[in-house]
Amino acid sequence: MRQKPPFDEEAPPIFTTWNQLYCFVLVLHLIIICLFYWLTKTYS
Amino acid sequence: MSNIDWIILVGTLAFIVFYGVWKTRNVKNVESYLLGDRDLKWWTIGLSIMATQASAITFLSTPGQAYEDGMRFAQFYFGLPIAMVIIAVFFLPLFYRLKVYTAYEYLESRFDLRTRTLTAVLFLVQRGLAAGITIYAPAIILSTILGWDLFTTVLIIGVVVIFYTVMGGTKAVSVTQKQQMIIILGGMIVAAIIILNKLPADVSFQDTLGVAGKMGKLQVVDFSFDLSNRYTIWSGILGGTFLFLSYFGTDQSQVQRYLSGKSLTESRLGLLFNGIFKVPMQFLVLFVGILVFMFYQFTPPPLHFNRGNVDNIEQSSYAPAYKQLETDYQLVYQEKQTAIKDLMLAIEQEDETAIQAAQTQVKTYFQQDSSLRAEAKTLIQKQNTFAKVKDTDYVFISFIVNYLPVGLVGLLLAVIFSAAMSSTASELNALATTTVIDLYRRSIVKDRNDQHYLKASKFFTILWGIIALSFAATADLFENLIQAVNIIGSLFYGAILGIFLIAFLFKSVQARAVFLGAIVGELIVLITFTLSVYGYIDLAYLWLNLIGCIIVILLSLLFQAIFGDSPPTPTKVLDR
C-alpha cells in the first residue's frame, strides 16, 4: 500500500478524519443559512 | 476628538505595531522573513486570513450598505466556506508538498518558468495598484470626517504599515493581524451594544427587529433566480465559490497567510476557521448597520452623511435651497415617528391589518425621505460637478464621531485604521515575496547568499510601499479611481485563475499550451474590454473575470490538442 507523505498523516484535533471535519464546516454553514432564512421569514 | 480618544487610538495602534516588531525581533533569514519560519498556529492563520480580506472600507462601507439596502449582502459570502474546504482539500497539500514560498512557484513545477513568471507579473500589476487603493479609500473618508489633511492620513497609514512589515516580514504581518482582528471584532460588538443602549427606553430589541424587518431590512436570504439581481443565494453560492476560490487559492496576499502555518494541519484549520467565522462576522458588521438605521428612526439623521459635501454647499449660493430640503426632511422625520410607533404597537398586538396599514404609512414616509435625499445629492452635484454624492460609506463613521461616547470613538477609529493596516501589510508582504522569489531570485540575481535575499526582500517591501503611497497620495487626480483599479484587476484575474484551474484539473495540458492559451486569452480579454470601452459591445467589466478564465482554459485545451505535447512529467524539484 502506498504511504502518505508525512505532512498529511496528522489527524484533525476534532473528529476522526478530515472529511468529517469538512462535512462539519459545510453542515454548520447550512445551519447558518437556515437561521438566516428563519430570520428573513420571521421578521419580513 | 477628545484627548482620551487620541490616547486610545494612538495607544492601541502603537501597542499593536511594537508588539509585532518585538515578537519578530529574531527574524534573521529569508524563510523566517517570508514564511515566518512556518511556525504559526491555526488561530493566528485564521485571524490573519480574515484580517487580510477585511479592509477598512469593509468596516466603513458594509454598515452603510445595510443601512441603505438591508442584510442581503451577507449572501455574497455564502460561497466562502465551500471555497475554504476545496482549497484545504486540493490546493493546500500541493503547496505543502512542494514547500513553495509563493503560489506561482507551483506553476513552474507543473508547467515551466515562463508560465510562473507570466502569472507572477500579472499578480504584481493588479495587486500593486490595489495596495494604493487599500490605503487611499479609507483615507479619503477618514480625512473628510475627521477634518484631517488627506496626504497626512495616507502617510500615517502607509508609513506605520511599511515600518512593521519591513521590520518583521510575514510573521509581523500575521501577529499584528491577530491583535488587529481582536480589536476589530471587539470594537464592532461594543458598537452594537452601545447602539442598542442608545435606542429609546420603550423600544426593545424585539421591536427593533420587528420594525427593521417590516422595512425590508432583514431579508438576508433571497431564493429568487434572477441574473440581474446581484445578491441572491444562487449568485452567492455559485458565483461566490468561484470568486473566493480564485482569491484565496491564487492571490499571494492570501496564500502567504496560510503557507506560514506550522504544519498542513494548522494551515487547514486556519482556512476552516475562516470558513466557519467569516459569514457570521459579515452578518455582525451588516447588523451594526441595521442598528444604526434603527437608531436614526428615533434620532434625526442628517440629510446627507458626507460632512465635506454639506460644508461646501452651505458656503455656496445653493445654501438656501439645501436648508429648505433639510427643513422638509426634518418634517418627514417628525411625521414618521407616529407611523413607526403605530407599527410597533401593531406588531406587539399581532394585528395583521394594523401592521399592513402602518407598514404602508411608514413606507410612504421612507419614499419621501429617499426622494429628499436624492434631491440633496442633485443639488450637491449642481454646486460641484466632481462631488462624490454616494454617502453610504459615511453613515457609520459619522455615527461613530457624533454619537459614540468618549473613548469608544478612539477605539472604533482604531478598528478602522487597524483594518486598513492589516490588508495593506499583507499586500506589501505578498508583493515583495513574489518580486523576490518569482522574479529577482529566480531569473535576475540567482546565486547570492541568504542575507542578500533578506535585504532584497526588505528593499522590495519598502519599494512597493512607496509605490502604494505615491499612488494613494495622488489618487484624487484620477476620476473614479476605485472603478479603474477594479477594471484593471478584472482584466488579469480571470487569466490567473484559468492557469491555476488548468494546473489542478487538466493534467494532460502542458506548458506550451497553457502559456500560449494565457497570452492569447489575455489578448482576447483586452480586445473585448477595448470594444466595450468604444461602445461596440455592452459588457459589465466584472464579466471579464469569468470570460478570461473560461477562454484561457478552452484555448489551453485547444492548443494542447493541436501540439500534442508529451505526457506530464513527475513533479520536479523546484530550482530556486
Coordinates of C-alpha atoms in Angstrom, one line a residue:
Chain A
M1 CA 0.0 0.0 0.0
R2 CA 1.3 3.5 -0.9
Q3 CA 2.4 5.5 2.1
K4 CA 1.0 9.0 2.6
P5 CA 3.6 11.8 2.8
P6 CA 4.4 12.6 6.5
F7 CA 2.8 16.0 6.5
D8 CA -0.5 14.5 5.5
E9 CA -0.7 12.0 8.3
E10 CA -1.8 14.1 11.2
A11 CA -5.5 13.7 12.2
P12 CA -7.7 16.7 12.9
P13 CA -7.9 17.8 16.5
I14 CA -11.6 17.1 16.5
F15 CA -13.3 14.2 14.6
T16 CA -11.5 11.1 13.4
T17 CA -10.9 12.1 9.8
W18 CA -10.5 15.4 7.8
N19 CA -13.6 14.5 5.7
Q20 CA -15.7 14.5 8.8
L21 CA -14.3 18.0 9.8
Y22 CA -15.0 19.3 6.2
C23 CA -18.6 17.9 6.5
F24 CA -18.9 19.6 9.9
V25 CA -17.9 23.0 8.4
L26 CA -20.4 22.6 5.5
V27 CA -23.2 21.4 7.7
L28 CA -22.6 24.3 10.1
H29 CA -22.7 26.7 7.1
L30 CA -26.0 25.1 6.1
I31 CA -27.4 25.6 9.6
I32 CA -26.3 29.3 9.5
I33 CA -28.1 29.8 6.1
C34 CA -31.2 28.1 7.6
L35 CA -31.1 30.5 10.6
F36 CA -30.8 33.5 8.2
Y37 CA -33.8 32.1 6.3
W38 CA -35.7 31.8 9.5
L39 CA -34.8 35.5 10.4
T40 CA -35.9 36.6 6.9
K41 CA -39.3 34.7 7.2
T42 CA -40.0 35.7 10.8
Y43 CA -39.4 39.4 10.5
S44 CA -40.5 40.1 7.0
Chain B
M1 CA -12.0 64.3 19.1
S2 CA -11.2 64.3 22.8
N3 CA -7.7 63.7 24.3
I4 CA -8.9 60.3 25.7
D5 CA -9.9 59.2 22.2
W6 CA -6.5 60.3 20.9
I7 CA -4.7 58.3 23.6
I8 CA -6.8 55.2 22.9
L9 CA -6.3 55.5 19.1
V10 CA -2.6 56.1 19.2
G11 CA -2.0 53.7 22.2
T12 CA -3.9 50.9 20.5
L13 CA -2.1 51.2 17.2
A14 CA 1.3 51.8 18.8
F15 CA 0.8 48.7 21.0
I16 CA 0.0 46.5 18.0
V17 CA 2.9 47.8 16.0
F18 CA 5.5 47.4 18.8
Y19 CA 4.1 44.0 19.8
G20 CA 4.6 42.9 16.2
V21 CA 8.1 44.2 15.9
W22 CA 9.1 42.8 19.3
K23 CA 7.7 39.3 18.5
T24 CA 9.6 39.2 15.3
R25 CA 12.9 40.6 16.5
N26 CA 14.7 37.3 15.7
V27 CA 13.8 37.2 12.0
K28 CA 17.2 36.7 10.5
N29 CA 16.8 34.8 7.2
V30 CA 14.6 34.7 4.1
E31 CA 12.5 31.7 5.2
S32 CA 11.9 33.4 8.5
Y33 CA 11.1 36.7 6.8
L34 CA 8.9 35.5 4.1
L35 CA 7.3 32.4 5.7
G36 CA 7.6 33.3 9.4
D37 CA 9.6 30.1 10.0
R38 CA 6.4 28.2 9.2
D39 CA 5.5 28.1 12.9
L40 CA 2.2 29.8 13.1
K41 CA -0.8 28.2 14.9
W42 CA -4.2 27.8 13.3
W43 CA -5.9 30.6 15.2
T44 CA -3.2 33.1 14.1
I45 CA -3.6 31.9 10.5
G46 CA -7.4 32.1 10.6
L47 CA -7.5 35.6 12.1
S48 CA -4.7 36.7 9.7
I49 CA -6.7 35.4 6.6
M50 CA -9.8 37.3 7.9
A51 CA -7.9 40.5 8.6
T52 CA -6.3 40.4 5.1
Q53 CA -9.7 40.2 3.4
A54 CA -11.4 42.7 5.7
S55 CA -10.0 46.1 4.7
A56 CA -11.0 49.4 6.3
I57 CA -13.5 50.0 3.5
T58 CA -15.3 46.8 4.6
F59 CA -16.0 48.4 8.1
L60 CA -16.8 51.8 6.6
S61 CA -19.0 50.6 3.7
T62 CA -20.7 47.5 4.9
P63 CA -22.8 49.1 7.7
G64 CA -23.7 51.8 5.3
Q65 CA -24.8 49.2 2.7
A66 CA -27.0 47.6 5.3
Y67 CA -28.4 51.0 6.3
E68 CA -29.4 51.6 2.6
D69 CA -30.0 48.1 1.3
G70 CA -30.6 45.7 4.2
M71 CA -28.9 42.5 5.0
R72 CA -28.9 40.8 1.6
F73 CA -25.2 41.5 1.0
A74 CA -24.5 38.6 3.5
Q75 CA -25.3 36.2 0.7
F76 CA -22.2 37.4 -1.2
Y77 CA -20.2 35.3 1.3
F78 CA -22.2 32.1 1.0
G79 CA -19.6 30.5 -1.3
L80 CA -16.7 31.2 1.0
P81 CA -16.9 28.1 3.3
I82 CA -17.2 25.9 0.2
A83 CA -14.1 27.5 -1.3
M84 CA -12.2 27.1 2.0
V85 CA -13.0 23.3 2.0
I86 CA -11.9 23.0 -1.7
I87 CA -8.6 24.8 -1.0
A88 CA -8.0 22.7 2.1
V89 CA -8.5 19.5 0.2
F90 CA -6.9 20.2 -3.2
F91 CA -4.7 23.4 -3.2
L92 CA -3.0 23.2 0.2
P93 CA -1.5 19.7 0.1
L94 CA 0.1 20.5 -3.3
F95 CA 1.6 23.8 -2.0
Y96 CA 2.9 21.9 1.1
R97 CA 4.3 19.0 -0.8
L98 CA 6.4 21.4 -2.9
K99 CA 7.3 23.6 0.0
V100 CA 6.7 26.7 -2.1
Y101 CA 7.0 30.3 -0.9
T102 CA 4.5 31.6 -3.5
A103 CA 1.5 30.1 -5.3
Y104 CA 3.3 30.9 -8.6
E105 CA 6.3 28.7 -7.8
Y106 CA 3.9 25.7 -8.1
L107 CA 3.3 26.7 -11.7
E108 CA 6.9 26.1 -12.6
S109 CA 6.9 22.6 -11.3
R110 CA 3.6 21.9 -13.1
F111 CA 4.4 23.8 -16.3
D112 CA 7.6 25.9 -16.8
L113 CA 9.4 29.1 -15.8
R114 CA 7.6 31.2 -18.4
T115 CA 4.2 30.4 -17.1
R116 CA 5.3 31.1 -13.5
T117 CA 6.8 34.4 -14.4
L118 CA 3.8 35.5 -16.5
T119 CA 1.4 34.7 -13.7
A120 CA 3.6 36.4 -11.1
V121 CA 3.8 39.6 -13.2
L122 CA 0.0 39.6 -13.7
F123 CA -0.4 39.4 -9.9
L124 CA 2.1 42.2 -9.3
V125 CA 0.4 44.6 -11.7
Q126 CA -3.1 44.2 -10.2
R127 CA -2.1 43.9 -6.5
G128 CA 0.4 46.8 -6.8
L129 CA -2.4 49.1 -7.9
A130 CA -4.8 47.7 -5.3
A131 CA -2.4 48.3 -2.4
G132 CA -2.6 52.1 -3.2
I133 CA -6.4 51.9 -3.1
T134 CA -6.5 50.0 0.2
I135 CA -4.8 53.0 1.7
Y136 CA -6.5 55.7 -0.3
A137 CA -10.1 54.6 0.0
P138 CA -10.4 54.8 3.8
A139 CA -8.0 57.8 4.0
I140 CA -10.4 59.9 1.9
I141 CA -13.3 59.1 4.2
L142 CA -11.4 59.5 7.4
S143 CA -9.8 62.8 6.3
T144 CA -13.2 64.2 5.3
I145 CA -15.0 63.2 8.6
L146 CA -12.1 64.0 10.9
G147 CA -11.1 67.2 9.1
W148 CA -7.6 65.8 8.6
D149 CA -5.4 66.5 5.6
L150 CA -5.7 63.6 3.1
F151 CA -2.0 63.4 2.5
T152 CA -1.3 63.2 6.2
T153 CA -3.9 60.4 6.7
V154 CA -2.4 58.4 3.8
L155 CA 1.1 59.0 5.2
I156 CA 0.1 57.9 8.8
I157 CA -1.4 54.6 7.5
G158 CA 1.3 53.9 4.9
V159 CA 4.4 54.7 7.0
V160 CA 3.3 52.7 10.0
V161 CA 2.5 49.7 7.8
I162 CA 5.7 49.9 5.9
F163 CA 7.6 50.1 9.2
Y164 CA 6.4 46.9 10.8
T165 CA 6.2 44.9 7.6
V166 CA 9.8 45.7 6.7
M167 CA 11.0 45.1 10.3
G168 CA 9.3 41.7 10.9
G169 CA 8.2 40.4 7.5
T170 CA 5.3 38.0 7.2
K171 CA 5.3 37.0 10.9
A172 CA 4.9 40.6 11.9
V173 CA 2.0 40.8 9.5
S174 CA 0.3 37.8 11.0
V175 CA 0.9 38.5 14.7
T176 CA -0.3 42.1 14.3
Q177 CA -3.3 40.9 12.3
K178 CA -4.2 38.7 15.2
Q179 CA -4.3 41.7 17.6
Q180 CA -6.0 43.9 14.9
M181 CA -8.7 41.3 14.4
I182 CA -9.4 41.1 18.1
I183 CA -9.7 44.9 18.3
I184 CA -11.9 44.9 15.1
L185 CA -14.3 42.2 16.4
G186 CA -14.3 43.6 19.9
G187 CA -14.9 47.1 18.6
M188 CA -17.9 46.1 16.4
I189 CA -19.5 44.1 19.3
V190 CA -19.1 47.1 21.6
A191 CA -20.6 49.4 18.9
A192 CA -23.6 47.1 18.5
I193 CA -24.2 47.1 22.3
I194 CA -23.9 50.9 22.6
I195 CA -26.3 51.5 19.7
L196 CA -28.9 49.2 21.3
N197 CA -28.5 51.2 24.5
K198 CA -29.0 54.4 22.6
L199 CA -32.4 53.4 21.4
P200 CA -35.4 54.9 23.3
A201 CA -36.1 53.0 26.6
D202 CA -39.6 51.9 25.3
V203 CA -38.0 50.3 22.2
S204 CA -37.0 46.7 22.9
F205 CA -34.6 44.5 20.8
Q206 CA -37.7 42.6 19.6
D207 CA -39.3 45.9 18.5
T208 CA -36.1 46.8 16.7
L209 CA -36.1 43.6 14.7
G210 CA -39.8 43.9 14.1
V211 CA -39.7 47.4 12.6
A212 CA -36.4 46.7 10.7
G213 CA -38.0 43.5 9.3
K214 CA -41.2 45.3 8.2
M215 CA -39.0 47.9 6.4
G216 CA -37.4 45.0 4.4
K217 CA -34.0 45.4 6.1
L218 CA -33.8 41.8 7.4
Q219 CA -34.2 39.9 4.1
V220 CA -31.0 38.0 4.4
V221 CA -31.8 35.1 2.1
D222 CA -33.4 35.6 -1.4
F223 CA -34.2 32.4 -3.3
S224 CA -35.3 34.1 -6.5
F225 CA -33.3 33.2 -9.6
D226 CA -32.7 36.5 -11.3
L227 CA -29.4 37.1 -13.1
S228 CA -29.8 40.9 -12.9
N229 CA -30.2 40.7 -9.1
R230 CA -26.6 41.0 -7.7
Y231 CA -27.3 39.3 -4.3
T232 CA -29.3 36.1 -4.2
I233 CA -28.5 32.7 -2.6
W234 CA -27.6 31.4 -6.1
S235 CA -25.2 34.1 -7.1
G236 CA -23.7 33.8 -3.6
I237 CA -23.1 30.1 -3.7
L238 CA -22.3 29.7 -7.3
G239 CA -20.5 33.0 -8.1
G240 CA -19.1 33.3 -4.6
T241 CA -17.4 29.9 -4.6
F242 CA -15.8 30.7 -7.9
L243 CA -14.7 34.2 -6.8
F244 CA -13.3 33.1 -3.4
L245 CA -11.6 30.1 -4.9
S246 CA -9.6 32.5 -7.1
Y247 CA -9.0 35.0 -4.3
F248 CA -7.9 32.6 -1.6
G249 CA -6.3 30.0 -3.8
T250 CA -4.3 32.1 -6.2
D251 CA -3.7 35.5 -4.7
Q252 CA -0.4 35.6 -2.9
S253 CA -1.6 38.0 -0.3
Q254 CA -3.9 35.2 1.0
V255 CA -1.7 32.2 0.0
Q256 CA 1.2 33.6 2.1
R257 CA -1.1 33.7 5.2
Y258 CA -1.7 30.0 5.2
L259 CA 1.6 28.9 3.9
S260 CA 3.2 30.2 7.1
G261 CA 1.5 27.6 9.2
K262 CA 3.4 25.2 11.4
S263 CA 2.0 22.2 9.6
L264 CA -0.5 21.3 6.9
T265 CA -2.9 20.6 9.8
E266 CA -2.5 24.1 11.2
S267 CA -3.0 25.7 7.8
R268 CA -6.1 23.6 7.1
L269 CA -7.6 24.5 10.4
G270 CA -6.8 28.2 9.8
L271 CA -8.7 28.1 6.5
L272 CA -11.6 26.2 8.1
F273 CA -11.7 28.7 10.9
N274 CA -12.2 31.4 8.3
G275 CA -14.9 29.2 6.6
I276 CA -16.8 29.0 9.9
F277 CA -16.5 32.5 11.2
K278 CA -16.4 34.8 8.1
V279 CA -20.1 34.6 7.4
P280 CA -21.2 35.3 11.0
M281 CA -18.6 38.2 11.1
Q282 CA -20.1 39.8 8.0
F283 CA -23.5 39.3 9.4
L284 CA -22.4 41.2 12.6
V285 CA -21.0 44.1 10.6
L286 CA -24.2 44.3 8.5
F287 CA -26.3 44.0 11.6
V288 CA -24.5 47.0 13.1
G289 CA -25.6 48.9 10.0
I290 CA -29.2 47.9 10.7
L291 CA -28.9 49.1 14.3
V292 CA -27.6 52.4 13.0
F293 CA -30.6 52.5 10.7
M294 CA -32.9 51.9 13.6
F295 CA -31.1 54.5 15.8
Y296 CA -31.8 57.1 13.1
Q297 CA -35.5 56.2 13.2
F298 CA -35.6 57.7 16.7
T299 CA -32.9 60.4 16.3
P300 CA -33.0 62.9 13.5
P301 CA -30.4 61.8 10.8
P302 CA -28.5 64.3 8.6
L303 CA -29.9 64.8 5.1
H304 CA -26.5 63.9 3.7
F305 CA -23.9 62.0 5.6
N306 CA -20.7 63.3 3.8
R307 CA -19.9 66.4 6.0
G308 CA -17.4 67.7 3.4
N309 CA -20.1 68.0 0.8
V310 CA -22.5 69.6 3.2
D311 CA -19.9 72.2 4.3
N312 CA -19.3 73.1 0.7
I313 CA -22.9 73.6 -0.3
E314 CA -23.6 75.6 2.9
Q315 CA -21.0 78.1 1.8
S316 CA -22.4 78.4 -1.7
S317 CA -25.3 80.1 -3.4
Y318 CA -27.2 76.8 -3.1
A319 CA -27.3 77.1 0.7
P320 CA -30.9 78.4 1.0
A321 CA -32.2 75.6 -1.3
Y322 CA -30.3 73.0 0.8
K323 CA -31.6 74.5 4.0
Q324 CA -35.1 74.1 2.7
L325 CA -34.5 70.5 1.9
E326 CA -33.2 69.9 5.4
T327 CA -36.3 71.5 6.9
D328 CA -38.6 69.3 4.8
Y329 CA -36.5 66.3 5.8
Q330 CA -37.0 67.0 9.5
L331 CA -40.8 67.4 8.9
V332 CA -41.0 64.0 7.3
Y333 CA -38.9 62.6 10.2
Q334 CA -41.3 64.0 12.8
E335 CA -44.4 62.6 10.9
K336 CA -42.7 59.2 10.5
Q337 CA -42.3 58.9 14.3
T338 CA -46.1 58.4 14.8
A339 CA -46.2 55.8 12.0
I340 CA -43.3 53.9 13.5
K341 CA -44.9 53.9 16.9
D342 CA -48.2 52.6 15.3
L343 CA -46.2 49.9 13.6
M344 CA -44.5 48.8 16.8
L345 CA -47.9 48.6 18.6
A346 CA -49.5 46.6 15.8
I347 CA -46.6 44.1 15.8
E348 CA -46.8 43.8 19.5
Q349 CA -50.6 43.1 19.3
E350 CA -50.0 40.8 16.3
D351 CA -52.8 42.6 14.4
E352 CA -52.1 41.9 10.7
T353 CA -54.5 44.5 9.3
A354 CA -53.0 47.2 11.5
I355 CA -49.5 46.0 10.7
Q356 CA -50.1 46.4 7.0
A357 CA -51.7 49.8 7.4
A358 CA -48.8 51.1 9.5
Q359 CA -46.3 49.5 7.2
T360 CA -47.8 51.3 4.2
Q361 CA -47.7 54.5 6.1
V362 CA -44.1 54.1 7.1
K363 CA -43.1 53.1 3.6
T364 CA -44.7 56.3 2.2
Y365 CA -42.6 58.4 4.6
F366 CA -39.5 56.4 3.5
Q367 CA -40.2 57.2 -0.1
Q368 CA -40.5 60.9 0.7
D369 CA -37.3 60.6 2.8
S370 CA -35.4 58.9 -0.1
S371 CA -36.6 61.5 -2.6
L372 CA -35.4 64.4 -0.4
R373 CA -32.0 62.7 0.0
A374 CA -31.9 62.3 -3.8
E375 CA -32.7 66.0 -4.3
A376 CA -30.0 66.9 -1.9
K377 CA -27.5 64.9 -3.9
T378 CA -28.6 66.5 -7.1
L379 CA -28.1 69.9 -5.5
I380 CA -24.6 69.0 -4.3
Q381 CA -23.7 67.9 -7.8
K382 CA -25.1 71.1 -9.3
Q383 CA -22.8 73.1 -6.9
N384 CA -19.8 70.8 -7.6
T385 CA -19.9 68.6 -10.7
F386 CA -17.0 66.5 -9.3
A387 CA -18.5 65.9 -5.9
K388 CA -19.0 62.2 -4.9
V389 CA -22.5 62.1 -3.7
K390 CA -22.8 58.5 -2.7
D391 CA -22.8 58.9 1.0
T392 CA -23.4 55.4 2.4
D393 CA -19.7 55.0 3.1
Y394 CA -20.0 57.9 5.6
V395 CA -23.0 56.6 7.5
F396 CA -21.2 54.5 10.1
I397 CA -18.1 56.8 10.5
S398 CA -20.4 59.9 11.0
F399 CA -22.4 57.9 13.6
I400 CA -19.2 57.0 15.4
V401 CA -17.9 60.5 15.6
N402 CA -21.2 62.1 16.5
Y403 CA -22.8 59.6 18.9
L404 CA -20.4 57.3 20.5
P405 CA -19.1 58.2 24.0
V406 CA -15.6 59.5 24.6
G407 CA -13.1 56.6 24.5
L408 CA -15.2 54.5 22.1
V409 CA -14.6 57.0 19.3
G410 CA -10.9 56.3 19.7
L411 CA -11.5 52.6 19.8
L412 CA -13.7 52.4 16.7
L413 CA -11.2 54.6 14.8
A414 CA -8.5 52.2 15.9
V415 CA -10.7 49.5 14.4
I416 CA -10.8 51.2 11.0
F417 CA -7.1 52.1 11.0
S418 CA -6.3 48.5 12.0
A419 CA -8.3 47.1 9.2
A420 CA -6.6 49.5 6.7
M421 CA -3.2 48.5 8.0
S422 CA -3.8 44.7 8.2
S423 CA -4.9 44.5 4.5
T424 CA -2.1 46.8 3.3
A425 CA 0.5 44.8 5.2
S426 CA -0.5 41.5 3.6
E427 CA -0.4 43.2 0.2
L428 CA 3.0 44.7 0.6
N429 CA 4.4 41.4 2.1
A430 CA 2.9 39.4 -0.9
L431 CA 4.2 41.9 -3.5
A432 CA 7.8 41.8 -2.0
T433 CA 7.7 38.0 -1.7
T434 CA 6.5 37.5 -5.3
T435 CA 9.1 40.0 -6.6
V436 CA 12.0 38.4 -4.8
I437 CA 11.1 34.7 -5.1
D438 CA 9.5 34.6 -8.6
L439 CA 11.5 37.2 -10.4
Y440 CA 14.6 38.5 -8.6
R441 CA 16.0 35.3 -7.2
R442 CA 14.7 33.0 -9.9
S443 CA 15.6 35.0 -13.0
I444 CA 17.6 38.1 -12.3
V445 CA 20.2 37.6 -9.4
K446 CA 20.4 33.9 -8.9
D447 CA 23.4 32.8 -6.8
R448 CA 23.7 35.1 -3.8
N449 CA 23.6 34.2 -0.2
D450 CA 20.6 34.2 2.1
Q451 CA 21.4 37.6 3.7
H452 CA 21.4 39.2 0.2
Y453 CA 17.9 37.9 -0.5
L454 CA 16.8 39.0 3.0
K455 CA 18.0 42.5 2.3
A456 CA 16.4 42.4 -1.2
S457 CA 13.0 41.3 0.5
K458 CA 13.2 44.3 2.8
F459 CA 14.1 46.6 -0.1
F460 CA 11.2 45.5 -2.2
T461 CA 8.8 45.8 0.7
I462 CA 9.9 49.5 1.0
L463 CA 9.7 50.0 -2.7
W464 CA 6.2 48.5 -3.1
G465 CA 5.2 50.6 0.0
I466 CA 6.5 53.8 -1.7
I467 CA 4.7 52.9 -4.9
A468 CA 1.4 52.3 -3.0
L469 CA 1.8 55.5 -1.0
S470 CA 2.6 57.5 -4.2
F471 CA -0.5 56.0 -5.8
A472 CA -2.7 56.7 -2.8
A473 CA -1.4 60.3 -2.4
T474 CA -2.1 61.2 -6.0
A475 CA -5.2 59.1 -6.4
D476 CA -7.6 62.1 -6.3
L477 CA -6.0 63.3 -9.6
F478 CA -7.8 60.4 -11.3
E479 CA -11.6 60.4 -11.7
N480 CA -13.3 57.3 -10.4
L481 CA -10.1 55.6 -9.5
I482 CA -11.6 52.7 -7.5
Q483 CA -13.5 51.6 -10.5
A484 CA -10.4 52.0 -12.7
V485 CA -8.4 49.6 -10.3
N486 CA -11.3 47.1 -10.3
I487 CA -11.3 47.1 -14.1
I488 CA -7.5 46.5 -14.1
G489 CA -8.0 43.6 -11.7
S490 CA -10.8 42.1 -13.8
L491 CA -8.5 42.3 -16.9
F492 CA -6.0 39.9 -15.3
Y493 CA -7.7 37.9 -12.5
G494 CA -9.6 35.6 -14.9
A495 CA -6.4 34.6 -16.8
I496 CA -4.6 33.8 -13.5
L497 CA -7.4 31.6 -12.3
G498 CA -7.6 29.9 -15.7
I499 CA -3.9 29.0 -15.5
F500 CA -4.4 27.5 -11.9
L501 CA -7.5 25.6 -12.8
I502 CA -5.7 24.1 -15.8
A503 CA -2.8 23.1 -13.5
F504 CA -5.2 21.5 -11.0
L505 CA -7.9 19.9 -13.2
F506 CA -6.4 19.1 -16.6
K507 CA -3.3 17.1 -16.0
S508 CA -2.8 16.4 -19.7
V509 CA -2.3 20.1 -20.6
Q510 CA 1.4 21.0 -20.8
A511 CA 3.5 24.2 -20.5
R512 CA 3.5 25.4 -24.2
A513 CA -0.3 25.1 -24.5
V514 CA -1.1 26.9 -21.2
F515 CA 1.4 29.6 -21.9
L516 CA 0.0 30.4 -25.3
G517 CA -3.5 29.9 -24.0
A518 CA -2.8 32.5 -21.3
I519 CA -1.2 35.0 -23.7
V520 CA -3.9 34.7 -26.4
G521 CA -6.7 34.6 -23.7
E522 CA -5.4 37.7 -22.1
L523 CA -5.2 39.5 -25.5
I524 CA -8.9 38.5 -26.2
V525 CA -9.8 39.9 -22.8
L526 CA -8.0 43.2 -23.6
I527 CA -9.7 43.4 -27.0
T528 CA -13.1 42.6 -25.5
F529 CA -12.6 45.4 -23.0
T530 CA -11.5 47.8 -25.7
L531 CA -14.6 47.0 -27.8
S532 CA -16.8 47.7 -24.7
V533 CA -15.0 51.0 -24.0
Y534 CA -15.7 52.2 -27.5
G535 CA -19.3 51.0 -27.3
Y536 CA -19.1 48.2 -29.9
I537 CA -20.4 45.7 -27.2
D538 CA -22.2 46.2 -24.0
L539 CA -20.5 44.3 -21.2
A540 CA -20.0 45.0 -17.5
Y541 CA -16.3 44.7 -16.6
L542 CA -16.9 42.1 -13.9
W543 CA -17.8 39.6 -16.5
L544 CA -14.2 39.8 -17.8
N545 CA -13.1 37.7 -14.8
L546 CA -15.3 34.8 -15.9
I547 CA -14.6 35.3 -19.7
G548 CA -10.8 35.4 -19.1
C549 CA -10.9 32.2 -17.0
I550 CA -13.0 30.2 -19.5
I551 CA -11.1 31.5 -22.6
V552 CA -7.7 30.5 -21.0
I553 CA -9.0 27.0 -20.2
L554 CA -10.6 26.4 -23.6
L555 CA -7.6 27.8 -25.5
S556 CA -5.1 25.8 -23.5
L557 CA -7.1 22.6 -24.2
L558 CA -7.3 23.5 -27.9
F559 CA -3.5 24.2 -28.1
Q560 CA -2.8 21.0 -26.2
A561 CA -4.9 19.1 -28.8
I562 CA -3.0 20.8 -31.7
F563 CA 0.5 20.5 -30.3
G564 CA 0.0 17.1 -28.6
D565 CA 3.0 17.5 -26.2
S566 CA 4.4 14.5 -24.4
P567 CA 2.5 13.3 -21.2
P568 CA 3.2 15.1 -18.0
T569 CA 6.5 14.5 -16.2
P570 CA 6.6 13.8 -12.5
T571 CA 6.7 16.9 -10.3
K572 CA 10.1 18.4 -10.5
V573 CA 12.1 19.6 -7.5
L574 CA 12.0 23.4 -7.6
D575 CA 15.1 25.2 -8.7
R576 CA 15.0 28.3 -6.6

